[in-house]
Short mmCIF file of C-alpha atoms in Angstrom, two decimals:
data_model
loop_
_atom_site.label_atom_id
_atom_site.label_comp_id
_atom_site.label_asym_id
_atom_site.label_seq_id
_atom_site.Cartn_x
_atom_site.Cartn_y
_atom_site.Cartn_z
CA MET A 1 33.73 -9.57 -19.94
CA ASP A 2 31.81 -10.43 -23.32
CA PHE A 3 28.50 -11.74 -23.89
CA ILE A 4 28.09 -15.31 -26.34
CA GLU A 5 25.40 -16.06 -28.46
CA LYS A 6 23.52 -19.48 -27.59
CA ALA A 7 20.95 -20.28 -29.23
CA ARG A 8 18.08 -18.41 -31.98
CA ILE A 9 14.98 -20.17 -30.55
CA MET A 10 12.43 -17.58 -32.46
CA ASP A 11 12.13 -15.59 -35.48
CA SER A 12 9.53 -13.73 -36.83
CA PRO A 13 6.89 -15.85 -37.58
CA ARG A 14 7.23 -18.14 -34.93
CA ILE A 15 7.06 -14.73 -32.25
CA ASN A 16 3.72 -13.75 -34.38
CA ARG A 17 2.64 -18.11 -34.80
CA ALA A 18 3.10 -18.04 -30.42
CA LEU A 19 0.77 -14.30 -30.18
CA ALA A 20 -1.91 -15.80 -32.49
CA ARG A 21 -1.73 -18.93 -30.03
CA LEU A 22 -1.85 -16.89 -26.77
CA ALA A 23 -4.89 -14.69 -28.31
CA SER A 24 -6.87 -17.53 -28.99
CA GLU A 25 -6.67 -18.59 -25.36
CA ILE A 26 -6.82 -15.67 -23.74
CA VAL A 27 -10.78 -16.19 -25.52
CA GLU A 28 -11.20 -19.52 -24.93
CA GLU A 29 -10.62 -18.94 -21.18
CA ASN A 30 -12.12 -15.28 -20.92
CA HIS A 31 -15.11 -16.78 -23.09
CA GLY A 32 -14.84 -13.71 -25.73
CA ALA A 33 -13.83 -10.33 -25.30
CA GLY A 34 -15.67 -8.35 -23.78
CA ASP A 35 -14.30 -7.94 -19.89
CA LEU A 36 -10.67 -8.02 -21.72
CA TYR A 37 -8.01 -5.41 -20.43
CA LEU A 38 -5.05 -6.20 -21.98
CA VAL A 39 -2.38 -4.36 -19.80
CA GLY A 40 1.37 -4.33 -21.58
CA ILE A 41 4.62 -3.59 -19.58
CA ARG A 42 6.93 -1.33 -19.99
CA ARG A 43 8.74 -0.99 -22.76
CA ARG A 44 8.52 -4.76 -23.76
CA GLY A 45 5.11 -5.89 -23.10
CA VAL A 46 3.31 -2.74 -24.80
CA PRO A 47 3.81 -3.94 -28.02
CA LEU A 48 3.49 -7.57 -27.20
CA ALA A 49 0.08 -6.28 -25.54
CA GLU A 50 -0.90 -4.14 -28.95
CA ARG A 51 -0.11 -6.44 -31.29
CA MET A 52 -2.58 -9.01 -28.82
CA ALA A 53 -5.20 -6.99 -28.91
CA ASP A 54 -5.24 -6.79 -33.14
CA LYS A 55 -5.29 -10.63 -33.09
CA ILE A 56 -8.11 -11.09 -30.66
CA ALA A 57 -10.39 -8.70 -32.82
CA ASP A 58 -9.18 -10.50 -35.38
CA LEU A 59 -10.42 -13.56 -34.38
CA GLU A 60 -13.87 -11.74 -32.03
CA GLY A 61 -14.48 -8.24 -34.04
CA HIS A 62 -14.17 -6.73 -30.59
CA ARG A 63 -10.80 -5.25 -29.75
CA PRO A 64 -10.24 -4.77 -26.00
CA PRO A 65 -7.94 -1.61 -24.19
CA VAL A 66 -4.97 -2.08 -24.16
CA GLY A 67 -3.28 -0.25 -20.80
CA ILE A 68 0.86 0.35 -20.14
CA VAL A 69 2.41 0.11 -16.67
CA ASP A 70 5.81 1.84 -15.68
CA ILE A 71 6.84 -0.48 -13.27
CA THR A 72 9.94 1.93 -12.25
CA LEU A 73 8.15 3.80 -8.60
CA TYR A 74 7.07 -0.14 -7.08
CA ARG A 75 10.56 -1.46 -7.69
CA ASP A 76 12.40 -3.62 -4.91
CA ASP A 77 14.86 -2.27 -5.38
CA LEU A 78 14.86 1.53 -5.72
CA SER A 79 17.12 2.12 -3.46
CA THR A 80 20.01 -0.46 -4.50
CA VAL A 81 19.62 0.64 -8.24
CA GLY A 82 22.08 3.81 -8.38
CA ALA A 83 21.62 6.29 -10.75
CA LYS A 84 17.88 6.63 -11.39
CA PRO A 85 15.90 5.13 -13.31
CA ILE A 86 13.99 6.24 -16.26
CA VAL A 87 9.88 6.88 -15.24
CA ASN A 88 7.92 6.22 -17.97
CA ARG A 89 3.98 6.89 -17.82
CA THR A 90 1.53 4.79 -16.98
CA ASP A 91 -1.30 5.00 -18.55
CA LEU A 92 -4.47 3.00 -17.74
CA PRO A 93 -7.63 4.60 -19.96
CA GLY A 94 -10.94 3.15 -18.88
CA ASP A 95 -12.13 2.13 -15.82
CA ILE A 96 -10.36 -1.24 -14.52
CA GLU A 97 -12.88 -1.95 -12.22
CA ASN A 98 -14.23 -5.73 -12.86
CA ARG A 99 -12.45 -6.16 -15.79
CA ASN A 100 -10.34 -9.45 -16.74
CA ILE A 101 -7.37 -8.42 -16.76
CA VAL A 102 -4.50 -10.32 -19.22
CA LEU A 103 -0.45 -8.85 -17.78
CA ILE A 104 1.48 -8.67 -20.64
CA ASP A 105 5.54 -9.46 -20.49
CA ASP A 106 8.58 -10.67 -23.06
CA VAL A 107 9.82 -12.72 -20.25
CA LEU A 108 8.82 -13.99 -16.75
CA TYR A 109 12.43 -14.55 -14.90
CA THR A 110 11.79 -13.92 -11.01
CA GLY A 111 8.64 -12.52 -10.55
CA ARG A 112 9.46 -8.87 -8.91
CA THR A 113 8.15 -7.76 -12.04
CA ILE A 114 4.77 -8.89 -12.37
CA ARG A 115 4.37 -7.88 -8.28
CA ALA A 116 5.34 -4.52 -8.93
CA ALA A 117 2.87 -4.78 -12.10
CA LEU A 118 0.21 -6.59 -9.58
CA ASP A 119 0.99 -3.88 -7.03
CA GLN A 120 0.50 -0.27 -8.77
CA LEU A 121 -2.61 -2.10 -11.29
CA ILE A 122 -4.57 -2.83 -7.72
CA ASP A 123 -4.00 0.95 -6.77
CA PHE A 124 -6.18 1.61 -9.36
CA GLY A 125 -8.77 -0.22 -9.53
CA ARG A 126 -10.30 -3.81 -8.42
CA PRO A 127 -9.73 -5.61 -11.17
CA ARG A 128 -12.77 -9.55 -11.79
CA ARG A 129 -9.64 -10.71 -12.25
CA VAL A 130 -5.43 -10.30 -13.34
CA GLN A 131 -3.79 -12.74 -15.50
CA LEU A 132 -0.75 -13.57 -17.41
CA ALA A 133 0.26 -14.08 -20.36
CA VAL A 134 3.81 -13.64 -21.46
CA LEU A 135 6.02 -14.37 -24.81
CA ILE A 136 8.96 -16.55 -22.49
CA ASP A 137 9.15 -18.71 -19.48
CA ARG A 138 12.64 -19.20 -18.50
CA GLY A 139 11.13 -21.63 -15.76
CA LYS A 140 9.69 -22.36 -12.68
CA GLU A 141 13.15 -22.36 -10.88
CA HIS A 142 14.59 -18.71 -11.06
CA ARG A 143 10.61 -17.66 -9.66
CA GLU A 144 11.85 -15.29 -6.07
CA LEU A 145 7.52 -15.15 -5.78
CA PRO A 146 5.05 -17.17 -6.49
CA ILE A 147 4.00 -15.79 -9.37
CA GLN A 148 3.78 -18.53 -12.64
CA ALA A 149 2.19 -17.46 -16.12
CA ASP A 150 -1.63 -18.47 -17.42
CA TYR A 151 -0.42 -18.85 -21.19
CA ILE A 152 3.29 -19.65 -22.37
CA GLY A 153 4.86 -17.96 -25.29
CA LYS A 154 7.13 -20.63 -24.96
CA LEU A 155 9.22 -22.79 -21.98
CA VAL A 156 12.83 -21.35 -21.88
CA PRO A 157 15.00 -23.64 -19.20
CA THR A 158 17.32 -21.59 -18.69
CA LYS A 159 20.92 -21.16 -16.73
CA LYS A 160 20.99 -17.73 -14.42
CA SER A 161 24.28 -17.19 -16.20
CA GLU A 162 21.81 -17.18 -19.54
CA ILE A 163 19.87 -14.10 -20.32
CA ILE A 164 17.54 -13.77 -22.89
CA LYS A 165 17.11 -10.57 -25.19
CA VAL A 166 13.58 -9.97 -26.67
CA MET A 167 13.76 -8.29 -30.10
CA LEU A 168 10.54 -6.60 -31.03
CA GLN A 169 10.83 -4.22 -34.55
CA GLU A 170 9.52 -1.20 -32.73
CA PHE A 171 12.82 -1.37 -30.89
CA ASP A 172 14.85 -3.26 -32.29
CA GLU A 173 16.15 -3.37 -36.37
CA GLU A 174 14.91 -6.60 -35.77
CA GLU A 175 12.43 -9.73 -34.58
CA GLY A 176 13.42 -12.45 -32.56
CA VAL A 177 14.13 -14.17 -28.98
CA VAL A 178 18.04 -14.63 -28.15
CA ILE A 179 20.17 -16.60 -25.66
CA VAL A 180 23.54 -15.40 -24.56
CA GLU A 181 25.23 -16.28 -22.01
CA ARG A 182 27.88 -14.85 -19.73
CA PRO A 183 31.13 -16.19 -19.23
CA PRO A 184 31.73 -19.38 -16.70
CA GLY A 185 32.81 -16.69 -14.15
CA GLU A 186 30.99 -13.51 -13.85
CA THR A 187 28.63 -12.74 -12.09
CA GLY A 188 25.81 -10.79 -12.66
CA MET B 1 24.50 5.37 -22.30
CA GLN B 2 22.09 8.15 -24.69
CA ASN B 3 20.44 9.05 -22.01
CA VAL B 4 21.36 12.19 -20.28
CA THR B 5 20.48 10.95 -16.29
CA PHE B 6 20.97 13.34 -13.15
CA ASN B 7 23.32 12.32 -10.51
CA ARG B 8 23.77 14.57 -8.85
CA LYS B 9 23.56 14.45 -4.53
CA HIS B 10 22.61 18.49 -4.52
CA LEU B 11 20.19 20.56 -5.81
CA LEU B 12 21.44 23.61 -5.19
CA GLY B 13 20.55 25.90 -7.84
CA ILE B 14 20.19 26.14 -11.88
CA ARG B 15 23.46 27.70 -12.38
CA GLU B 16 25.39 25.31 -12.09
CA LEU B 17 23.34 22.27 -13.74
CA ALA B 18 23.62 21.78 -17.66
CA PRO B 19 20.84 22.13 -20.70
CA GLY B 20 20.61 18.20 -20.15
CA GLU B 21 20.45 18.40 -16.80
CA ILE B 22 17.38 20.53 -16.65
CA THR B 23 15.87 18.65 -19.02
CA HIS B 24 16.18 15.33 -17.92
CA LEU B 25 14.91 16.93 -14.49
CA LEU B 26 12.21 18.34 -17.07
CA ASP B 27 11.53 15.11 -18.60
CA THR B 28 11.20 13.27 -15.20
CA ALA B 29 8.46 15.73 -13.45
CA GLU B 30 5.69 15.11 -16.63
CA ASN B 31 5.62 11.88 -16.20
CA PHE B 32 4.87 12.05 -12.05
CA ARG B 33 2.44 14.94 -13.31
CA ASP B 34 -0.36 12.18 -13.98
CA ILE B 35 0.40 10.43 -10.41
CA SER B 36 -1.69 13.88 -8.66
CA ARG B 37 -4.64 12.65 -11.75
CA ARG B 38 -4.96 8.92 -10.18
CA GLU B 39 -7.41 8.02 -6.85
CA ILE B 40 -5.06 6.89 -5.33
CA LYS B 41 -2.68 9.73 -5.14
CA LYS B 42 0.83 7.44 -4.11
CA VAL B 43 3.52 5.31 -5.11
CA PRO B 44 6.29 3.37 -3.28
CA ALA B 45 8.93 4.65 -4.86
CA LEU B 46 10.81 6.14 -1.66
CA ARG B 47 9.19 4.19 1.22
CA GLY B 48 10.95 4.24 4.51
CA ARG B 49 12.46 7.58 3.85
CA THR B 50 12.81 10.68 5.29
CA VAL B 51 12.45 13.92 3.99
CA ILE B 52 12.39 17.35 6.34
CA ASN B 53 11.99 20.42 5.32
CA LEU B 54 13.57 22.76 6.60
CA PHE B 55 12.64 26.40 6.86
CA PHE B 56 14.29 29.26 7.69
CA GLU B 57 11.71 32.00 5.97
CA PRO B 58 7.93 31.48 6.22
CA SER B 59 6.08 29.53 3.72
CA THR B 60 2.87 27.72 2.50
CA ARG B 61 3.49 27.13 -1.03
CA THR B 62 6.44 25.98 -1.33
CA ARG B 63 6.71 23.89 1.45
CA THR B 64 3.03 21.72 1.22
CA SER B 65 4.32 21.43 -2.05
CA PHE B 66 7.53 20.21 -1.23
CA GLU B 67 5.01 17.72 1.95
CA ILE B 68 2.67 16.59 -0.27
CA ALA B 69 5.22 15.64 -3.04
CA ALA B 70 6.97 13.59 -0.29
CA LYS B 71 3.77 11.98 0.86
CA ARG B 72 3.03 11.04 -3.00
CA LEU B 73 6.26 9.47 -2.81
CA SER B 74 5.94 7.44 0.00
CA ALA B 75 7.88 8.95 2.15
CA ASP B 76 7.75 10.62 5.38
CA ALA B 77 7.63 14.66 5.76
CA ILE B 78 9.11 16.19 8.54
CA ASN B 79 8.12 20.47 8.45
CA ILE B 80 10.34 22.42 10.48
CA SER B 81 9.95 25.32 11.34
CA VAL B 82 13.11 27.64 12.26
CA SER B 83 13.30 31.41 13.29
CA THR B 84 16.29 33.32 12.56
CA SER B 85 15.13 36.01 13.82
CA SER B 86 17.12 35.99 17.90
CA MET B 87 20.06 33.63 16.78
CA SER B 88 23.63 34.39 14.81
CA LYS B 89 22.43 32.63 11.43
CA GLY B 90 25.10 30.67 10.82
CA GLU B 91 25.75 28.96 14.51
CA THR B 92 22.02 28.04 14.01
CA LEU B 93 22.37 26.74 11.07
CA LEU B 94 25.62 24.61 11.89
CA ASP B 95 24.03 23.89 15.39
CA THR B 96 20.32 22.19 13.79
CA ALA B 97 22.77 20.74 10.33
CA ARG B 98 24.20 18.78 13.37
CA ASN B 99 21.07 17.99 15.35
CA LEU B 100 19.40 16.82 11.60
CA GLU B 101 22.26 14.28 10.88
CA ALA B 102 22.25 13.10 13.45
CA MET B 103 18.18 11.77 13.22
CA ALA B 104 18.64 10.27 9.88
CA PRO B 105 17.54 11.93 6.90
CA ASP B 106 17.36 10.98 3.30
CA CYS B 107 17.50 14.56 1.93
CA ILE B 108 17.30 18.50 3.44
CA VAL B 109 14.77 20.76 1.32
CA VAL B 110 16.28 23.54 2.97
CA ARG B 111 14.82 27.55 2.62
CA HIS B 112 17.02 30.31 3.78
CA SER B 113 17.39 33.83 3.17
CA MET B 114 20.53 33.93 3.69
CA ALA B 115 22.25 32.88 -0.01
CA GLY B 116 24.48 30.15 0.01
CA ALA B 117 22.84 28.49 2.90
CA PRO B 118 21.96 25.18 1.01
CA GLN B 119 25.89 25.02 -0.80
CA GLN B 120 26.56 25.26 3.64
CA LEU B 121 24.51 22.64 4.60
CA ALA B 122 25.51 20.38 1.79
CA ARG B 123 29.07 20.49 2.67
CA MET B 124 28.68 19.80 5.64
CA GLY B 125 26.60 17.25 6.20
CA ASN B 126 25.47 13.79 4.39
CA ALA B 127 22.13 13.93 2.81
CA PRO B 128 21.34 15.16 0.42
CA ILE B 129 19.80 19.18 -0.05
CA ILE B 130 17.27 20.46 -2.46
CA ASN B 131 17.54 24.56 -1.94
CA ALA B 132 13.87 25.97 -1.75
CA GLY B 133 14.64 29.68 -2.24
CA ASP B 134 18.04 30.94 -0.66
CA GLY B 135 17.34 34.73 -0.06
CA ALA B 136 17.82 36.42 -3.54
CA HIS B 137 20.19 33.43 -5.33
CA GLU B 138 18.37 30.88 -6.76
CA HIS B 139 14.68 28.77 -6.57
CA PRO B 140 15.68 26.28 -8.92
CA THR B 141 12.79 24.13 -8.39
CA GLN B 142 10.29 27.33 -9.10
CA ALA B 143 12.38 27.97 -11.53
CA LEU B 144 11.89 23.84 -13.38
CA LEU B 145 8.10 24.46 -12.23
CA ASP B 146 7.54 27.34 -14.61
CA ALA B 147 9.37 25.26 -17.44
CA LEU B 148 7.63 22.31 -17.01
CA THR B 149 4.71 24.81 -17.69
CA ILE B 150 5.86 26.58 -20.63
CA ARG B 151 6.56 23.43 -22.06
CA GLU B 152 3.19 21.96 -21.36
CA TYR B 153 1.31 25.10 -23.45
CA LYS B 154 4.49 25.74 -25.68
CA GLY B 155 5.36 22.74 -26.01
CA ARG B 156 9.17 23.99 -25.82
CA ILE B 157 11.89 26.42 -24.65
CA GLU B 158 13.74 27.18 -27.14
CA GLY B 159 13.94 29.88 -29.71
CA LEU B 160 10.50 31.56 -26.64
CA LYS B 161 10.78 35.28 -26.18
CA VAL B 162 10.25 35.09 -22.29
CA ALA B 163 9.59 38.90 -20.93
CA ILE B 164 10.58 39.22 -16.67
CA ILE B 165 8.02 42.27 -15.37
CA GLY B 166 8.92 43.48 -11.96
CA ASP B 167 11.39 42.90 -8.75
CA VAL B 168 14.60 41.50 -10.66
CA LEU B 169 17.41 42.77 -7.60
CA HIS B 170 16.04 41.06 -4.90
CA SER B 171 14.51 37.64 -6.98
CA ARG B 172 15.09 34.57 -6.14
CA VAL B 173 13.15 33.35 -8.84
CA ALA B 174 14.33 35.64 -11.48
CA ARG B 175 17.64 34.05 -11.19
CA SER B 176 16.76 31.09 -11.87
CA ASN B 177 14.55 31.60 -14.05
CA ILE B 178 17.04 33.60 -16.45
CA TYR B 179 20.10 30.46 -16.42
CA LEU B 180 17.43 28.05 -16.53
CA LEU B 181 15.52 29.85 -19.79
CA THR B 182 19.02 31.05 -21.53
CA LYS B 183 20.38 27.68 -20.71
CA LEU B 184 17.19 25.82 -23.01
CA GLY B 185 17.85 28.26 -25.85
CA ALA B 186 15.20 30.76 -25.14
CA THR B 187 15.30 34.92 -24.90
CA VAL B 188 14.48 36.70 -21.87
CA SER B 189 13.73 40.63 -21.92
CA ILE B 190 13.44 42.14 -18.31
CA ALA B 191 11.72 45.38 -16.79
CA GLY B 192 11.04 47.75 -14.15
CA PRO B 193 12.11 50.57 -12.07
CA GLY B 194 16.32 50.76 -13.02
CA THR B 195 16.46 50.40 -8.38
CA LEU B 196 15.31 47.00 -9.36
CA VAL B 197 16.36 46.09 -12.34
CA PRO B 198 20.12 46.82 -12.84
CA ALA B 199 21.77 47.31 -16.05
CA GLU B 200 24.48 45.01 -14.22
CA PHE B 201 22.08 42.04 -14.52
CA ALA B 202 22.78 42.39 -18.56
CA GLU B 203 25.85 40.93 -17.40
CA LEU B 204 24.39 37.43 -15.81
CA VAL B 205 24.53 35.41 -18.77
CA GLU B 206 26.31 35.47 -21.65
CA GLN B 207 23.82 35.40 -24.15
CA GLY B 208 20.22 35.91 -24.58
CA LEU B 209 19.78 38.56 -21.84
CA SER B 210 18.37 41.91 -22.37
CA VAL B 211 18.02 44.74 -19.83
CA GLU B 212 14.68 46.84 -20.99
CA ARG B 213 13.32 49.95 -18.78
CA ARG B 214 10.24 50.27 -20.10
CA ILE B 215 7.87 46.70 -19.57
CA GLU B 216 6.12 47.41 -23.19
CA ASP B 217 9.65 46.79 -24.33
CA ALA B 218 10.09 44.05 -22.91
CA ILE B 219 7.17 42.79 -23.36
CA GLU B 220 6.88 43.38 -27.63
CA GLY B 221 6.33 40.28 -29.19
CA ALA B 222 6.48 37.81 -25.86
CA ASP B 223 5.62 34.46 -26.05
CA VAL B 224 6.00 34.23 -21.88
CA ILE B 225 5.04 37.32 -19.99
CA MET B 226 6.43 36.08 -15.93
CA ILE B 227 5.27 38.64 -12.91
CA LEU B 228 7.23 38.83 -9.59
CA ARG B 229 5.99 39.39 -6.50
CA ILE B 230 7.25 42.90 -5.23
CA GLN B 231 8.82 41.85 -1.94
CA ARG B 232 6.91 44.06 0.57
CA GLU B 233 9.19 42.35 3.48
CA ARG B 234 12.59 43.30 1.33
CA GLN B 235 11.54 47.02 0.76
CA ASP B 236 11.95 48.67 4.04
CA ALA B 237 15.16 50.83 1.17
CA ALA B 238 13.30 53.48 -0.93
CA PHE B 239 13.03 51.52 -4.37
CA PHE B 240 10.44 53.24 -5.78
CA PRO B 241 7.97 55.88 -4.11
CA SER B 242 4.93 53.50 -3.34
CA MET B 243 2.94 50.67 -4.40
CA ARG B 244 0.48 52.74 -6.26
CA GLU B 245 3.01 54.11 -8.47
CA TYR B 246 4.35 50.99 -9.32
CA ALA B 247 0.65 49.68 -9.94
CA VAL B 248 1.04 52.62 -12.71
CA HIS B 249 4.21 52.30 -14.02
CA TYR B 250 5.11 48.66 -13.96
CA GLY B 251 1.83 46.31 -13.41
CA LEU B 252 0.94 44.30 -15.87
CA HIS B 253 -2.39 45.70 -17.40
CA PRO B 254 -4.86 44.32 -20.28
CA LYS B 255 -3.30 47.07 -22.51
CA HIS B 256 -0.18 45.07 -22.84
CA LEU B 257 -1.09 42.22 -23.53
CA GLU B 258 -2.18 43.53 -27.39
CA ARG B 259 1.98 44.00 -27.19
CA ALA B 260 2.77 40.95 -26.98
CA ALA B 261 2.46 37.52 -29.02
CA ALA B 262 -1.58 36.56 -29.54
CA ASP B 263 -0.85 33.50 -27.49
CA ALA B 264 1.38 35.00 -25.29
CA ILE B 265 1.14 33.08 -21.37
CA VAL B 266 0.84 35.20 -17.90
CA MET B 267 2.68 33.64 -15.09
CA HIS B 268 3.35 34.63 -11.35
CA PRO B 269 5.32 32.43 -8.84
CA GLY B 270 2.51 33.85 -6.20
CA PRO B 271 1.52 35.22 -3.94
CA MET B 272 0.15 37.97 -5.80
CA ASN B 273 -0.41 41.29 -4.84
CA ARG B 274 -3.47 41.80 -6.99
CA GLY B 275 -3.86 45.60 -8.72
CA VAL B 276 0.22 46.10 -7.55
CA GLU B 277 1.88 43.57 -9.83
CA ILE B 278 -0.58 42.35 -11.77
CA ALA B 279 -4.46 43.65 -12.70
CA SER B 280 -6.83 40.71 -11.21
CA GLU B 281 -8.78 40.36 -14.86
CA ILE B 282 -4.55 39.30 -16.08
CA ALA B 283 -4.77 36.65 -13.63
CA ASP B 284 -7.92 35.45 -13.36
CA GLY B 285 -8.47 34.86 -17.06
CA SER B 286 -7.46 33.17 -19.67
CA ARG B 287 -3.63 33.04 -20.56
CA SER B 288 -2.96 33.21 -16.79
CA LEU B 289 -1.29 30.06 -15.93
CA ILE B 290 -0.71 30.48 -12.34
CA LEU B 291 -2.55 27.42 -11.02
CA ASP B 292 -0.85 25.47 -13.43
CA GLN B 293 1.62 26.29 -12.43
CA VAL B 294 1.55 25.55 -8.76
CA THR B 295 -0.26 21.79 -10.24
CA ASN B 296 3.30 21.46 -11.42
CA GLY B 297 5.21 22.36 -8.44
CA VAL B 298 4.41 18.71 -7.15
CA ALA B 299 5.15 17.00 -9.94
CA VAL B 300 8.63 19.14 -10.12
CA ARG B 301 9.40 18.50 -6.62
CA MET B 302 8.43 14.67 -6.59
CA ALA B 303 11.09 14.09 -9.71
CA VAL B 304 13.32 16.27 -8.11
CA LEU B 305 13.34 14.00 -4.60
CA TYR B 306 13.49 10.73 -6.93
CA LEU B 307 16.19 11.34 -8.10
CA LEU B 308 18.23 12.60 -4.53
CA ALA B 309 16.17 11.14 -1.99
CA GLY B 310 16.22 7.33 -3.64
CA GLY B 311 19.64 6.72 -2.36
CA GLY B 312 21.46 4.09 -4.51
CA HIS B 313 25.24 3.42 -5.00
CA ALA B 314 26.50 4.62 -7.81
CA GLU B 315 28.88 1.07 -8.54
CA VAL B 316 25.91 -0.48 -9.09
CA ASP B 317 24.69 0.98 -12.16
CA ALA B 318 28.49 1.79 -13.72
CA ASP B 319 28.30 -2.30 -13.22
CA ALA B 320 25.13 -1.89 -15.37
CA THR B 321 26.30 0.57 -18.23
CA GLU B 322 29.11 -2.30 -18.27
CA ARG B 323 26.94 -4.90 -18.94
CA ILE B 324 24.33 -2.98 -20.92
CA LYS B 325 27.95 -1.99 -23.01
CA HIS B 326 29.10 -5.36 -23.44
CA ALA B 327 25.73 -6.99 -24.43
CA ALA B 328 25.81 -4.75 -27.52
CA LYS B 329 29.22 -5.40 -28.41
CA ALA B 330 29.23 -8.60 -28.43
CA GLU B 331 25.78 -8.54 -30.45
CA THR B 332 27.54 -6.59 -33.25
CA ARG B 333 30.21 -8.72 -33.05
CA ASN B 334 28.63 -12.22 -33.54
CA GLY B 335 26.32 -10.49 -36.65
CA THR B 336 22.57 -10.09 -35.17
CA THR B 337 23.41 -6.92 -35.36
CA ASN B 338 24.40 -4.96 -38.71
CA GLY B 339 26.44 -2.65 -36.70
CA LYS B 340 24.79 0.62 -34.81
CA ARG B 341 21.94 -0.91 -32.76
CA LYS B 342 19.99 2.02 -31.05
CA ARG B 343 19.01 0.52 -27.67
CA LYS B 344 16.84 2.33 -25.30
CA GLN B 345 18.45 1.60 -21.84
CA GLY B 346 17.06 3.21 -19.06
CA ASN B 347 13.70 1.25 -18.34
CA GLU B 348 15.05 -2.16 -18.97
CA THR B 349 14.39 -3.94 -15.77
CA PRO B 350 17.04 -6.40 -14.67
CA ASN B 351 15.15 -8.57 -12.17
CA ARG B 352 11.83 -9.78 -14.46
#
């Protein structure tokens, strides 16, 4: 079984422009950066959160704090995933109490990762508000939980057989977003 | 897959582990450490799982540590203390194993005065077994927590010089530590009375271990000094004349520390006999990491329970590994990368 690259939907400048727009939408919606607190979901949500924090700093002159959540221990499929996934650290510096949290991830698909991140966040305190920003939304029809994004870089309706690959220079050799597909007949 | 993982069903000893498996256990434990510093010290990873602490020997620290670790992972921990005194040990173990199996535990943590008891349980039942100390054989989680503590303060294990002082003969802690430290590239010197530190110990591992008579020689230049407990309960034979004499010749005193590295650390697995194997001013001094060891014990046991008691099916994961491999291959073929791609896998969530 091999994957076929079907389309390249974003390159580095487009990712950058999308993040700039998301940053300004976030600031507008939250009336500035004062109570903002960005939380990146490991792994690729983390560099996205850092970049968005930089852009918010450019706009507002104040860089919101950036935290990291690792959802591994909150996954709902831990007992079925075989060899245990590697656990990384969750790091939420300072206090999230009464902050306006923006959760940030690269792709919104089933919503299960976001559920896990929300559960974890609530174990750390009681934010005033939690919003969700994603670079790619694969479309509502894939959702397995009642979770939607408040800020969307790009809406990319996809088939279940397709996979969205987000590549960021922090982890990958290049930047870009591509759609790859399993050959027909394969399920995953 | 570039990450070495820990795919064993049981943790019976350090001796059979590869260095990569030990490092993976330590890395995992490191990431569990800060859960105990949170206000809500609990994650749902093992919700609905049952961990049985089966202790045939008295223990407060280890049993409590396993219990706290299980509870912080949301598992249900059940403690069973069994006295072996009146029964033949083989029968008791077999019967107990059958009874426990009938209650469908997801993991059994076992301590037994008989070396090999955890191995026997592992052969008899279905549940993953964690050895919490078997006779004078092994105590793997103690060695792991010691290594985690050393790594925390020294940043590494490789290249360090470690002195292990005291009753090595009766000590499962010493054996597990000798295996672990030499596997990860430290050199170990053991020292104590000839009756408790037989010269044959040098053959325990292929390299990296030396046996000294005088504790001063073992401590010379040491980065880490591990003091073992004099096990009064195992001293019915006369291994040394008196506690007082032991304290004079083999107890750790402040003057010894001058011979060690300037930043040497001192460890003890507890419970301590103050004034016997270790002077109080060292135990309470700035080099002592005895309480850090206890804290790290919870993190290590959380990591081990997470890796062993979580269930799951190996074939599902093999499938995932295949998928990743194929994806990487497809990328290369389609020219989206220039050949060698470093993919960090392991924490990718398929169900985002």
